[in-house]
CSV table of C-alpha atoms in Angstrom, one decimal:
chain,number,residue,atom,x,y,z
A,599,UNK,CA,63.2,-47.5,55.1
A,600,UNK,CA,63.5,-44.0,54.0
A,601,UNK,CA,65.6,-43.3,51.0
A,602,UNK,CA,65.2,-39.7,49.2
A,603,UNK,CA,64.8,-40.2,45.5
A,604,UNK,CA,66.6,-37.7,43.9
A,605,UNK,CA,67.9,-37.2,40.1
A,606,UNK,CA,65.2,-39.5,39.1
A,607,UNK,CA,62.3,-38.0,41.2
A,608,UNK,CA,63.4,-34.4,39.6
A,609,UNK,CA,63.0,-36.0,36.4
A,610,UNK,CA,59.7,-37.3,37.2
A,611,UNK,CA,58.6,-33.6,38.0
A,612,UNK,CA,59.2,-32.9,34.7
A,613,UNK,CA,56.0,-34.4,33.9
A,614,UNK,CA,53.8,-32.7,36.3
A,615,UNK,CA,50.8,-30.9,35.0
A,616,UNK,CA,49.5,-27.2,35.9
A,617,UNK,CA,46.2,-28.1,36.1
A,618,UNK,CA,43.6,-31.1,36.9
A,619,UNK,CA,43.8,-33.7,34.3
A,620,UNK,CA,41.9,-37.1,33.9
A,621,UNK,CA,44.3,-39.9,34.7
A,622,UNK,CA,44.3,-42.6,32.3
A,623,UNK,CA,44.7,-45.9,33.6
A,624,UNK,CA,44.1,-49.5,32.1
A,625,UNK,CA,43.8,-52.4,35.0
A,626,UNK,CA,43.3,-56.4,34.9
A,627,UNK,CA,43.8,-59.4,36.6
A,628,UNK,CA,46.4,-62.5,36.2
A,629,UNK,CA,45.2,-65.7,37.2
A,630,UNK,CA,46.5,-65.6,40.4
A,631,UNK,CA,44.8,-62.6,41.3
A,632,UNK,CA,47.2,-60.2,40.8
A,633,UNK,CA,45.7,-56.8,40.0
A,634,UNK,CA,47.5,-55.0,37.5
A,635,UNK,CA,47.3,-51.1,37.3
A,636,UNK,CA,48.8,-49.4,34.0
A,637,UNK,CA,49.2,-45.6,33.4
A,638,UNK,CA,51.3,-44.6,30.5
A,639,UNK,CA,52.8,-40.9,31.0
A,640,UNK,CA,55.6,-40.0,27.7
A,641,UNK,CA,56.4,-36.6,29.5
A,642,UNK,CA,60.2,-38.0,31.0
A,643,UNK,CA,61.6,-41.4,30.5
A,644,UNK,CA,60.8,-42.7,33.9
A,645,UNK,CA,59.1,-45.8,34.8
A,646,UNK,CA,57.6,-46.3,38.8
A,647,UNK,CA,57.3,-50.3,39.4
A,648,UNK,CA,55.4,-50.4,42.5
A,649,UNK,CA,53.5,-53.0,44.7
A,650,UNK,CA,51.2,-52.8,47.5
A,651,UNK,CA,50.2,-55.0,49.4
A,652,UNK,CA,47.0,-55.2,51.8
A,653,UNK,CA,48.8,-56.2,54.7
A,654,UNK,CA,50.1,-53.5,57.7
A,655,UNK,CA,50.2,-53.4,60.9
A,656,UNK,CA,46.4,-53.9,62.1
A,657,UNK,CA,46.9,-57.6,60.3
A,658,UNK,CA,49.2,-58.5,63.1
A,659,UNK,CA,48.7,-60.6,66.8
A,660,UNK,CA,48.6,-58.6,69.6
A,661,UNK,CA,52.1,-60.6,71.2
A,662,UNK,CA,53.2,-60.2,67.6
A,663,UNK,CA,53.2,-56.5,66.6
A,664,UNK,CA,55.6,-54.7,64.6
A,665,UNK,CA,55.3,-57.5,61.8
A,666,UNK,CA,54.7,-55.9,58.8
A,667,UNK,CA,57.0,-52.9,59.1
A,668,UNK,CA,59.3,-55.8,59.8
A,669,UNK,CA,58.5,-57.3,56.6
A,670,UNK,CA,59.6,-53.6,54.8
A,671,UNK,CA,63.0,-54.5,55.8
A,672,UNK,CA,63.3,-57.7,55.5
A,673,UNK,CA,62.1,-58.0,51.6
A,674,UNK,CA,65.2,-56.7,50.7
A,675,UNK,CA,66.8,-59.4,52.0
A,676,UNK,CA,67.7,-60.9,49.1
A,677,UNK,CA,65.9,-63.6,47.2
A,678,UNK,CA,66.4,-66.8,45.0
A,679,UNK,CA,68.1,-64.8,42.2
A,680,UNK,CA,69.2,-62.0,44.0
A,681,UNK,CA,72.1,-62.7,46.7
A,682,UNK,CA,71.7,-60.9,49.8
A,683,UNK,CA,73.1,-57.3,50.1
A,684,UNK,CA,72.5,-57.2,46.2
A,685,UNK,CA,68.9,-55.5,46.1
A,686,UNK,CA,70.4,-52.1,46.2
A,687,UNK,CA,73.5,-52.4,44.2
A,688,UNK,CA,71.7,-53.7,41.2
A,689,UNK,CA,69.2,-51.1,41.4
A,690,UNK,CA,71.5,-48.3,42.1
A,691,UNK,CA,74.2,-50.1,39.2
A,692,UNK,CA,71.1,-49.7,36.2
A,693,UNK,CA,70.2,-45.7,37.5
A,694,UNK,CA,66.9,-46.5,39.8
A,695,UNK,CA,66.4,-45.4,43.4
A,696,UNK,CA,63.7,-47.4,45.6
A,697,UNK,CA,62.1,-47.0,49.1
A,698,UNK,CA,59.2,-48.8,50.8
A,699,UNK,CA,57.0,-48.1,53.4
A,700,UNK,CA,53.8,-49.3,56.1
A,701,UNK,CA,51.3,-48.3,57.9
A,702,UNK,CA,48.2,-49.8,59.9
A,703,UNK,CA,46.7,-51.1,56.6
A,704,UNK,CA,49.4,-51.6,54.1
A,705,UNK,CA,52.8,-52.0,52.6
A,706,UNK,CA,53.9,-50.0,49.5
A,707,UNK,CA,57.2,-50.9,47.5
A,708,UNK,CA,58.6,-48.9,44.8
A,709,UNK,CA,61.5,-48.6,42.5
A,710,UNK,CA,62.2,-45.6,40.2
A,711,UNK,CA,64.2,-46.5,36.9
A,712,UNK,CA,64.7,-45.2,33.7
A,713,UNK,CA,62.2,-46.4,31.0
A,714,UNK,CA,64.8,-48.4,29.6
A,715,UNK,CA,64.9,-50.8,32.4
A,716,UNK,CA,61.3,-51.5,32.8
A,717,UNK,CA,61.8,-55.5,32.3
A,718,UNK,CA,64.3,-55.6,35.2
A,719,UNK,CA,62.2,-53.9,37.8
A,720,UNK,CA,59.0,-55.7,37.1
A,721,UNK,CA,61.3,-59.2,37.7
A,722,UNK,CA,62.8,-57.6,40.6
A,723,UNK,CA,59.5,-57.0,42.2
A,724,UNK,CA,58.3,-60.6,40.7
A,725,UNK,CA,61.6,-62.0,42.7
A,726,UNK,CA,60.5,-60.3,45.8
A,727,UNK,CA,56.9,-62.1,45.5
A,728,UNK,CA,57.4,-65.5,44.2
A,729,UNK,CA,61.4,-66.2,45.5
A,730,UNK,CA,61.9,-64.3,49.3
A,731,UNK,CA,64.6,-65.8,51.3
A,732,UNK,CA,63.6,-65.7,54.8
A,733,UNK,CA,66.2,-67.4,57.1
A,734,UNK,CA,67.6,-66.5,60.7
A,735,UNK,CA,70.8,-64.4,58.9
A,736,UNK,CA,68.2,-61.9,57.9
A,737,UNK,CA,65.8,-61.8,60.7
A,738,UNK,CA,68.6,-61.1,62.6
A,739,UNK,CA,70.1,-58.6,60.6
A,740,UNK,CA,66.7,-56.4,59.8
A,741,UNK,CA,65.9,-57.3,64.0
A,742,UNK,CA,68.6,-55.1,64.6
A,743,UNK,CA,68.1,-52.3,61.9
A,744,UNK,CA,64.6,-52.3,63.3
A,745,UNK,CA,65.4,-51.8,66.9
A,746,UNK,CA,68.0,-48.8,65.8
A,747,UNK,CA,64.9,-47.0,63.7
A,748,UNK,CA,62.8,-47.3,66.6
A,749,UNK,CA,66.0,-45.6,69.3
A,750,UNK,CA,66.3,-43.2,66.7
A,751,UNK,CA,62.9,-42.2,65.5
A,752,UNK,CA,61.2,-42.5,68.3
A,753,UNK,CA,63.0,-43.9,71.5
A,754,UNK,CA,65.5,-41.0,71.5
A,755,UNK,CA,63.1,-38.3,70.0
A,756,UNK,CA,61.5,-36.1,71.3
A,757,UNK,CA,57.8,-36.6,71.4
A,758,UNK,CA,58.6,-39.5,69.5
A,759,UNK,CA,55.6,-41.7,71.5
A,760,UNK,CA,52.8,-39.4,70.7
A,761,UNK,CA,51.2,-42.3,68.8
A,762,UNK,CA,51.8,-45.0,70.6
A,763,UNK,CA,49.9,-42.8,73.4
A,764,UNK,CA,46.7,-41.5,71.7
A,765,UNK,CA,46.6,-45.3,69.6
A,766,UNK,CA,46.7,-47.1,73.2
A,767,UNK,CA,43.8,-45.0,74.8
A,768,UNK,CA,41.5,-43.9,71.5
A,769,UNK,CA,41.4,-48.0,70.9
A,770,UNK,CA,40.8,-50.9,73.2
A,771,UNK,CA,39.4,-53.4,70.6
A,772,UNK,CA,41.1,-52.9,67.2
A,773,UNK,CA,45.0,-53.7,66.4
A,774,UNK,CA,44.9,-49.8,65.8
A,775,UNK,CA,45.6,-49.9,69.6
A,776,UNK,CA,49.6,-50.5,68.9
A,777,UNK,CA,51.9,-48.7,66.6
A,778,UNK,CA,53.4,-49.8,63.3
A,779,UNK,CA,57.0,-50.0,64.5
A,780,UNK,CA,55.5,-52.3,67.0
A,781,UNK,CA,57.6,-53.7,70.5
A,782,UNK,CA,61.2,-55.0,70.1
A,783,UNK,CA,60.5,-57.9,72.6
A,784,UNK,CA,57.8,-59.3,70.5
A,785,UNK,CA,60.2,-59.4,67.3
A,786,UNK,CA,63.1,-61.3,69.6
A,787,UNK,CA,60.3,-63.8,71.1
A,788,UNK,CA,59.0,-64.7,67.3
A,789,UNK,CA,60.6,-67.7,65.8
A,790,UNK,CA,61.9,-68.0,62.2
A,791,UNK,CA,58.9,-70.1,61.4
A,792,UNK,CA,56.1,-67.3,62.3
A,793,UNK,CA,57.8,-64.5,60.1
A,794,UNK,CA,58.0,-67.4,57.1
A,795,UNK,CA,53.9,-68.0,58.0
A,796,UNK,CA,53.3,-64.0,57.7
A,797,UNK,CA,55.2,-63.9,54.5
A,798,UNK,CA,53.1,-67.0,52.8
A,799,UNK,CA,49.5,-65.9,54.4
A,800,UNK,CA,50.0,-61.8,53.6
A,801,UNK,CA,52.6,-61.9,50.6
A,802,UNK,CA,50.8,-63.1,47.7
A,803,UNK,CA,49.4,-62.0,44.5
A,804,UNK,CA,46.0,-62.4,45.1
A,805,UNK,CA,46.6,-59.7,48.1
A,806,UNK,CA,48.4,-57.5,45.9
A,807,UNK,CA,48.4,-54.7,43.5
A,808,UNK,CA,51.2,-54.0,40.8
A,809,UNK,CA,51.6,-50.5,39.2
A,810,UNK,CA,53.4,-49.5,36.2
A,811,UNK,CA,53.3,-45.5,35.4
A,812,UNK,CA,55.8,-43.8,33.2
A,813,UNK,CA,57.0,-44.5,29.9
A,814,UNK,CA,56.6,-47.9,28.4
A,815,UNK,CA,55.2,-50.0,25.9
A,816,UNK,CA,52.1,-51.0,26.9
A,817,UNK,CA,52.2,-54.1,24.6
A,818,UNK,CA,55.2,-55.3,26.4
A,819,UNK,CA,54.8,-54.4,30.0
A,820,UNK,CA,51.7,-56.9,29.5
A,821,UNK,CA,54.0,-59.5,28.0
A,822,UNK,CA,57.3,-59.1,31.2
A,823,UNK,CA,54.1,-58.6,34.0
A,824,UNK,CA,52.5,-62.2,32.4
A,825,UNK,CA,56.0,-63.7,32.2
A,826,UNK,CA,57.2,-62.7,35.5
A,827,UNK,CA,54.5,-62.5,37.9
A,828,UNK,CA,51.8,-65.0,35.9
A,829,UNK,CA,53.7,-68.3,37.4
A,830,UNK,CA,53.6,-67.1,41.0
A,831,UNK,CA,50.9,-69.7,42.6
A,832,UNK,CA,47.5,-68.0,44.2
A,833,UNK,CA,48.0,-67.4,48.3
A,834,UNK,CA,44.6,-68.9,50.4
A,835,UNK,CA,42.6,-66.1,50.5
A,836,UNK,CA,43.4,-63.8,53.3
A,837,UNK,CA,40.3,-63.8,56.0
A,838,UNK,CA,40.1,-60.7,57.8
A,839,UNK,CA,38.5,-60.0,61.5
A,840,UNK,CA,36.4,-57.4,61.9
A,841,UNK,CA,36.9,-55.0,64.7
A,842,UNK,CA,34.3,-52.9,66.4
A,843,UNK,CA,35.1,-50.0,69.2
A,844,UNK,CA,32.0,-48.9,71.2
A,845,UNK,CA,31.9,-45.2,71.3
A,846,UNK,CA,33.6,-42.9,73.3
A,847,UNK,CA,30.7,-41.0,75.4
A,848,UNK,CA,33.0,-39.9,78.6
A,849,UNK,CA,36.3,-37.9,78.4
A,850,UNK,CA,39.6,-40.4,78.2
A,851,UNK,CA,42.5,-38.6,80.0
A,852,UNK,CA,45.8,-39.7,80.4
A,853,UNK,CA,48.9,-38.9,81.0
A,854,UNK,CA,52.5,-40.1,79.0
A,855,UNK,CA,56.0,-38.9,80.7
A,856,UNK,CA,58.8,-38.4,77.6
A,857,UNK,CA,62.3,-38.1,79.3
A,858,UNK,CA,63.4,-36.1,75.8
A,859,UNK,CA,60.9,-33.0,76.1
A,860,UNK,CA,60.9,-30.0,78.3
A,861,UNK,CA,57.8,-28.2,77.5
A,862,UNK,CA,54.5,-30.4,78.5
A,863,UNK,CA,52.3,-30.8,75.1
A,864,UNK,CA,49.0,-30.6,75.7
A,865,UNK,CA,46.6,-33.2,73.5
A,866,UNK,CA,42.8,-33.7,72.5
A,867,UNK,CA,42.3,-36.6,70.3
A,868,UNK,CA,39.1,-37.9,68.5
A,869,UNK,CA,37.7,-41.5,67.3
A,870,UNK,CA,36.7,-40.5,63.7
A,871,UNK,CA,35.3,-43.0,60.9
A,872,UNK,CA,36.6,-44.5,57.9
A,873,UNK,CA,38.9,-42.9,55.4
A,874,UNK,CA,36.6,-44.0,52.5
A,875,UNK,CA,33.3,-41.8,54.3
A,876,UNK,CA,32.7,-38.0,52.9
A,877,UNK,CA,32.4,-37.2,56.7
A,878,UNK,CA,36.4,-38.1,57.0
A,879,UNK,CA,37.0,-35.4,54.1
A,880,UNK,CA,35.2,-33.1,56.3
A,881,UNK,CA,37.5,-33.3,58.9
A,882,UNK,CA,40.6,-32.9,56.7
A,883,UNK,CA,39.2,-29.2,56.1
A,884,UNK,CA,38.5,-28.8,59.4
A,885,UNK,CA,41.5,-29.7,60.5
A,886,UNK,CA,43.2,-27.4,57.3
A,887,UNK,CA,40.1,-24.4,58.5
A,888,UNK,CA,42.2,-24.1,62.0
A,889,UNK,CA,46.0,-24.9,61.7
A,890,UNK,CA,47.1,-25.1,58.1
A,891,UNK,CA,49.3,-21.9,57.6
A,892,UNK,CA,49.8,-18.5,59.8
A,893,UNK,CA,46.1,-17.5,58.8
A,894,UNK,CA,44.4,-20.3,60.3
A,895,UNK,CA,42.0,-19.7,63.3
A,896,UNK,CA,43.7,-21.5,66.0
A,897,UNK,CA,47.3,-20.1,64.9
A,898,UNK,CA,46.1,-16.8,64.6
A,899,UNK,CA,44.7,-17.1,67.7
A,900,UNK,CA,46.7,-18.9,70.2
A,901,UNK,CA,50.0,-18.1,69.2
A,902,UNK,CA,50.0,-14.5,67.2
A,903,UNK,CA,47.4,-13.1,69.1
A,904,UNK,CA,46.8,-14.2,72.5
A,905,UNK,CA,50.5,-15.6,72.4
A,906,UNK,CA,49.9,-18.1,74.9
A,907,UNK,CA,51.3,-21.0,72.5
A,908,UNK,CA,54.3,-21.2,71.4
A,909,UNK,CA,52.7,-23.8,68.5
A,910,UNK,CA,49.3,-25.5,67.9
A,911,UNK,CA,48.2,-27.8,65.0
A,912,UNK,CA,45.2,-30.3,64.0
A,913,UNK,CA,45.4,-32.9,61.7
A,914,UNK,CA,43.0,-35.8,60.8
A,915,UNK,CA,44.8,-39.3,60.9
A,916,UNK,CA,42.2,-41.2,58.5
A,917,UNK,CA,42.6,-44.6,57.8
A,918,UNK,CA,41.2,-47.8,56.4
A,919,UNK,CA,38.6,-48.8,59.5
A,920,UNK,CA,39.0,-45.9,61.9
A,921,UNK,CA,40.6,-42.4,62.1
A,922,UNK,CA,42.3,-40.4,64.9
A,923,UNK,CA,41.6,-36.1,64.6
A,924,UNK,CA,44.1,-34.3,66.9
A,925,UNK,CA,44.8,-31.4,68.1
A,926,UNK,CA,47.7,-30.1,70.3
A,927,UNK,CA,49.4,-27.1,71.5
A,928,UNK,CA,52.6,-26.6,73.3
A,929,UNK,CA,52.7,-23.5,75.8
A,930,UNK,CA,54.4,-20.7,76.1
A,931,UNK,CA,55.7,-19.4,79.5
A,932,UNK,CA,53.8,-21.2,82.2
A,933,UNK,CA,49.9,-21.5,80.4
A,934,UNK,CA,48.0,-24.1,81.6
A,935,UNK,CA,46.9,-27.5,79.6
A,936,UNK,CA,43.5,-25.9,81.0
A,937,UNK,CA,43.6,-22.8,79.2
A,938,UNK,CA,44.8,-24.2,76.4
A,939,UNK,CA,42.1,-26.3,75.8
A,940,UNK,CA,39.5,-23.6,76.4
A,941,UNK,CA,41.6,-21.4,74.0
A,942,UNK,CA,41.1,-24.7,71.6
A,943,UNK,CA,37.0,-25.5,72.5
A,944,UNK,CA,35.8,-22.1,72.0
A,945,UNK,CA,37.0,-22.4,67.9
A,946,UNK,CA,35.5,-25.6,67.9
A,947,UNK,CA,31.9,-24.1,69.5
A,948,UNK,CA,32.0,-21.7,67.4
A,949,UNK,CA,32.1,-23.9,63.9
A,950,UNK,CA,29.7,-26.4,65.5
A,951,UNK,CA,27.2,-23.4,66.5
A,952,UNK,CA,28.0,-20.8,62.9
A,953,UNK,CA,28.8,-21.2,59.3
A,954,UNK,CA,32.4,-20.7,58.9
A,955,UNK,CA,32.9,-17.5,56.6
A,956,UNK,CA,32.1,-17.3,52.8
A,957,UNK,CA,36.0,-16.1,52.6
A,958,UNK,CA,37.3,-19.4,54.7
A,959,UNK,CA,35.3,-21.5,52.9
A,960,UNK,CA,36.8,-20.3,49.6
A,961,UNK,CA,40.2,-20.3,50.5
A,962,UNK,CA,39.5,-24.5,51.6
A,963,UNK,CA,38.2,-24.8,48.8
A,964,UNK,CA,41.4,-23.7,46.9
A,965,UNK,CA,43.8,-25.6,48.7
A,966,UNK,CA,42.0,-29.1,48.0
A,967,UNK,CA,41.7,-28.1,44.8
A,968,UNK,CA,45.5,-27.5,44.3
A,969,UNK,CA,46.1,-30.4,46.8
A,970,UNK,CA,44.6,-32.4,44.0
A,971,UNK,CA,46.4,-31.1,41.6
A,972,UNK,CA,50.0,-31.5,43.6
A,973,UNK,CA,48.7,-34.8,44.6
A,974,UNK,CA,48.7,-36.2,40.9
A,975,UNK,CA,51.5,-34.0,39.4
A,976,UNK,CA,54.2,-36.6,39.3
A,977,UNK,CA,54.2,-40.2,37.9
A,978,UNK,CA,55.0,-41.7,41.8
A,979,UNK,CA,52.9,-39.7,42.9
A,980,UNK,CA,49.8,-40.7,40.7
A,981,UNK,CA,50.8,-44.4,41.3
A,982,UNK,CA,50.6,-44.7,44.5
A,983,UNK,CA,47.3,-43.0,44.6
A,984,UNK,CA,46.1,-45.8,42.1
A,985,UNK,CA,47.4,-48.6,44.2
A,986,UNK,CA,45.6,-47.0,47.2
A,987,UNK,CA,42.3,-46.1,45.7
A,988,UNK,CA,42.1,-50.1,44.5
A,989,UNK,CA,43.6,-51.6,47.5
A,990,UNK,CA,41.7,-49.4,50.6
A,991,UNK,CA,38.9,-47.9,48.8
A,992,UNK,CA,37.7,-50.1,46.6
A,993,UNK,CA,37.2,-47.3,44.0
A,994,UNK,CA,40.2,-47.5,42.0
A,995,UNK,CA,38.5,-44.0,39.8
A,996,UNK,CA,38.4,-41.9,42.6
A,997,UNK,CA,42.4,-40.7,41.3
A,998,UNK,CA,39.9,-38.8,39.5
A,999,UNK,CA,36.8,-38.5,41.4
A,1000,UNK,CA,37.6,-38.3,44.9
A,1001,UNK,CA,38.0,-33.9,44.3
A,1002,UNK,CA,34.4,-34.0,43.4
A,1003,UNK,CA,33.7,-35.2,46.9
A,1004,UNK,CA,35.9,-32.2,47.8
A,1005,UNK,CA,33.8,-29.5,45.6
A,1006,UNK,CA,30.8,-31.3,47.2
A,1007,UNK,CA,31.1,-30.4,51.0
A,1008,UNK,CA,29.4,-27.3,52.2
A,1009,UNK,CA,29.5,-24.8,55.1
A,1010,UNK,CA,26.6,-27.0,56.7
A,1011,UNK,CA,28.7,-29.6,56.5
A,1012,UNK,CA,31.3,-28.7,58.2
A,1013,UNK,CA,29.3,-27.3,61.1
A,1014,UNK,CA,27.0,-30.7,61.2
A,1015,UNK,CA,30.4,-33.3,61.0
A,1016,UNK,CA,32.3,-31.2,63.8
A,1017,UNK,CA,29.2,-31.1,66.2
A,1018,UNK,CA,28.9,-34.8,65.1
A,1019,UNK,CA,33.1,-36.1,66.3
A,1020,UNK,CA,34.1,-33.4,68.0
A,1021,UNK,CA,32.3,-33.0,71.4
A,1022,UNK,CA,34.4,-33.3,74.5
A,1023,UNK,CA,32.8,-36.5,75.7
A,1024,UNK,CA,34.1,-38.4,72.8
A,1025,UNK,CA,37.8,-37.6,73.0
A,1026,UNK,CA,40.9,-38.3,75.1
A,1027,UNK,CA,42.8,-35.4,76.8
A,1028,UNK,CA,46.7,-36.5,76.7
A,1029,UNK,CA,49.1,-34.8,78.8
A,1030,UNK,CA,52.1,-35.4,77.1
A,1031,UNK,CA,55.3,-33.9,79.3
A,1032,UNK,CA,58.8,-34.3,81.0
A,1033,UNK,CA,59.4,-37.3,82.8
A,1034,UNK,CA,59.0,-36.3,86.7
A,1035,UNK,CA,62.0,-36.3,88.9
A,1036,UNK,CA,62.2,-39.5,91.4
A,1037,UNK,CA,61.9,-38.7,95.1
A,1038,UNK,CA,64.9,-39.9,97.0
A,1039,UNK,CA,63.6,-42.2,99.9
């Protein structure tokens, strides 16, 4: 559900800073267990009202997935108070804008208002919590919204299944194995009462974090958060499976044919560890070290110099229990997937075997620095990095801290973590191209 906010996110802007400031935060706990985030910012009069909760798409069954993106639809629904269809027309009617979105480990809801309407989005979001209606009009309604996301994000685009490719061979164990949009046929074979079981085991305060950021009375927002969200009964506490993947020690390759692509992309993809580890921020300026921008080794290289890509890129996927790092290329003329990767290995040799330059390092060392800054320029952007900090990392004061983990990483790091992940006996080699032609009998 992706809705651009607009007037009011400008606004918000207003209050971005030019440099690195502490953010200021106060936090507690209802009775229920609802964790409550506050961070007062007088630069605009804007108010973020946001929820996330620890539920996504690694919480699902394996004949269930697609659950919790599900969920981001259907919470919209409508509820006790609000009829359904309403949600947006009172929120758009009193000046706000709103969006939500999942991943593998959580589900974020948002609204942005002006400070004047504080009271009505923290019962909005109180509404969504304590008063859902979940009945077959709506499961059928977001079932169908659902299935015309997935035709048109990735269905009917091109390369639109890259995920659902590496996820399915880089995991054989954990739910990361299957994507958050999840299969259609397992959201027409659930019945009304499993979505109304996900909502009462995942949906509740005690799994929850609320954030108010903006402009507002401190004094009061305590007051509206007690009187709206204190009543809402405790949820049985939410056990969690642990999932373990034995290590990848021989090369993975696959192949995926995509009837909406003409050039073949040509993938390597790694297992990588926990978003909360120092070795994950490593490979965030590894993967910045050869992609990010036209100077970058691997762009330089393969597609200015040598021109035999017409694009390559690496990212690192982290996440809450595992990450994906991933490199691809697409060719240009008729290079093999071959000599691409070769083109690709020798950059990664030659960072696991020499210390990047003083002059590379530096420049990294600026961008996460003003990545930081971006990063906690805007009020929505500052509380959803509070939600996320108390919800996955368990370290709410890394908003403040988590550049000093940055600042700490050194050339000998970097060489260490890539000859650590990035070995090709520990990644999968996907093949990504057109769909072959059929062979008439």
């Amino acid at each position: 559900m992706k809705k651009t906010l607009m007037a009011l996110g400008t606004i918000a802007m207003l209050g971005s800073t030019a440099n690195a400031q502490k953010v200021a935060f106060e936090e507690f706990d209802l009775d229920n267990g609802l964790h409550v985030v506050l961070h007062q910012d007088n630069s605009a009069p804007v108010i973020i009202t946001s929820v996330m909760y620890h539920v996504g798409a690694k919480d699902e069954q394996p004949n269930r997935t697609g659950f919790a993106h599900f969920f981001e639809h259907l919470l919209f629904e409508g509820t006790k108070n609000i009829e359904r269809g309403e949600w947006f027309k009172i929120v758009t009617a009193n000046g706000g804008q709103n969006n939500a979105n999942t991943s593998d480990d959580r589900t974020y809801y948002y609204e942005v208002f002006p400070s004047n309407n504080l009271e009505l989005a923290i019962w909005m979001e109180s509404e969504r919590l304590m008063h859902p209606v979940i009945n077959q009009i709506g499961v059928d309604t977001q079932n169908e919204v659902v299935k015309e996301e997935k035709r048109l994000r990735i269905d009917n685009q091109p390369y639109g299944n890259i995920f659902k490719a590496i996820k399915q061979n880089l995991f054989k164990n954990h739910p990361y194995r299957w994507t958050t949009i999840g299969e259609m046929e397992h959201l027409d074979s659930a019945t009304l009462e499993e979505f109304q079981a996900f909502n009462k085991k995942f949906y509740v305060p005690n799994n929850a974090v609320l954030v108010v950021a903006g402009q507002f009375d401190p004094t009061q927002a305590k007051e509206w958060i007690k009187k709206y969200f204190g009543a809402i009964p405790k949820g049985a506490p939410v056990a969690r499976q642990k999932f373990e993947e034995a290590p990848i020690t021989t090369t993975i390759n696959a192949t995926w044919e995509d009837p909406n692509v003409q050039l073949p992309m040509t993938l390597a993809a790694y297992r990588t560890p926990s978003m909360k580890t120092k070795d994950a921020r490593v490979l965030d300026m590894i993967s910045t070290y050869l992609s990010d921008g036209k100077s970058s080794k691997l762009y330089k290289k393969m597609v200015d110099d040598k021109k035999v890509a017409l694009q390559v890129g690496a990212f690192s996927n982290s996440q809450e229990d595992y990450g994906q790092y991933i490199i691809y290329s697409l060719p240009l003329g008729d290079v093999s997937s071959e000599s691409l990767l070769k083109e690709i290995d020798e950059e990664i040799v030659n960072m696991q075997t020499n210390l990047i330059s003083e002059n590379d390092f530096q420049k990294l060392q600026n961008k996460f620095e003003n990545n930081y800054v971006s990063s906690n320029a805007t009020v929505e952007g500052i509380a959803e990095n509070l939600a996320s900090y108390y919800l996955l990392y368990g370290d709410i004061n890394l908003v403040n801290t988590e550049i000093e983990i940055y600042r700490s990483i050194t050339r000998e790091d970097i060489k260490e973590v890539a000859k650590k992940y990035l070995n090709p006996n520990q990644r999968l080699i996907l093949n990504y191209g057109p769909a072959k032609e059929k062979t008439a009998k």
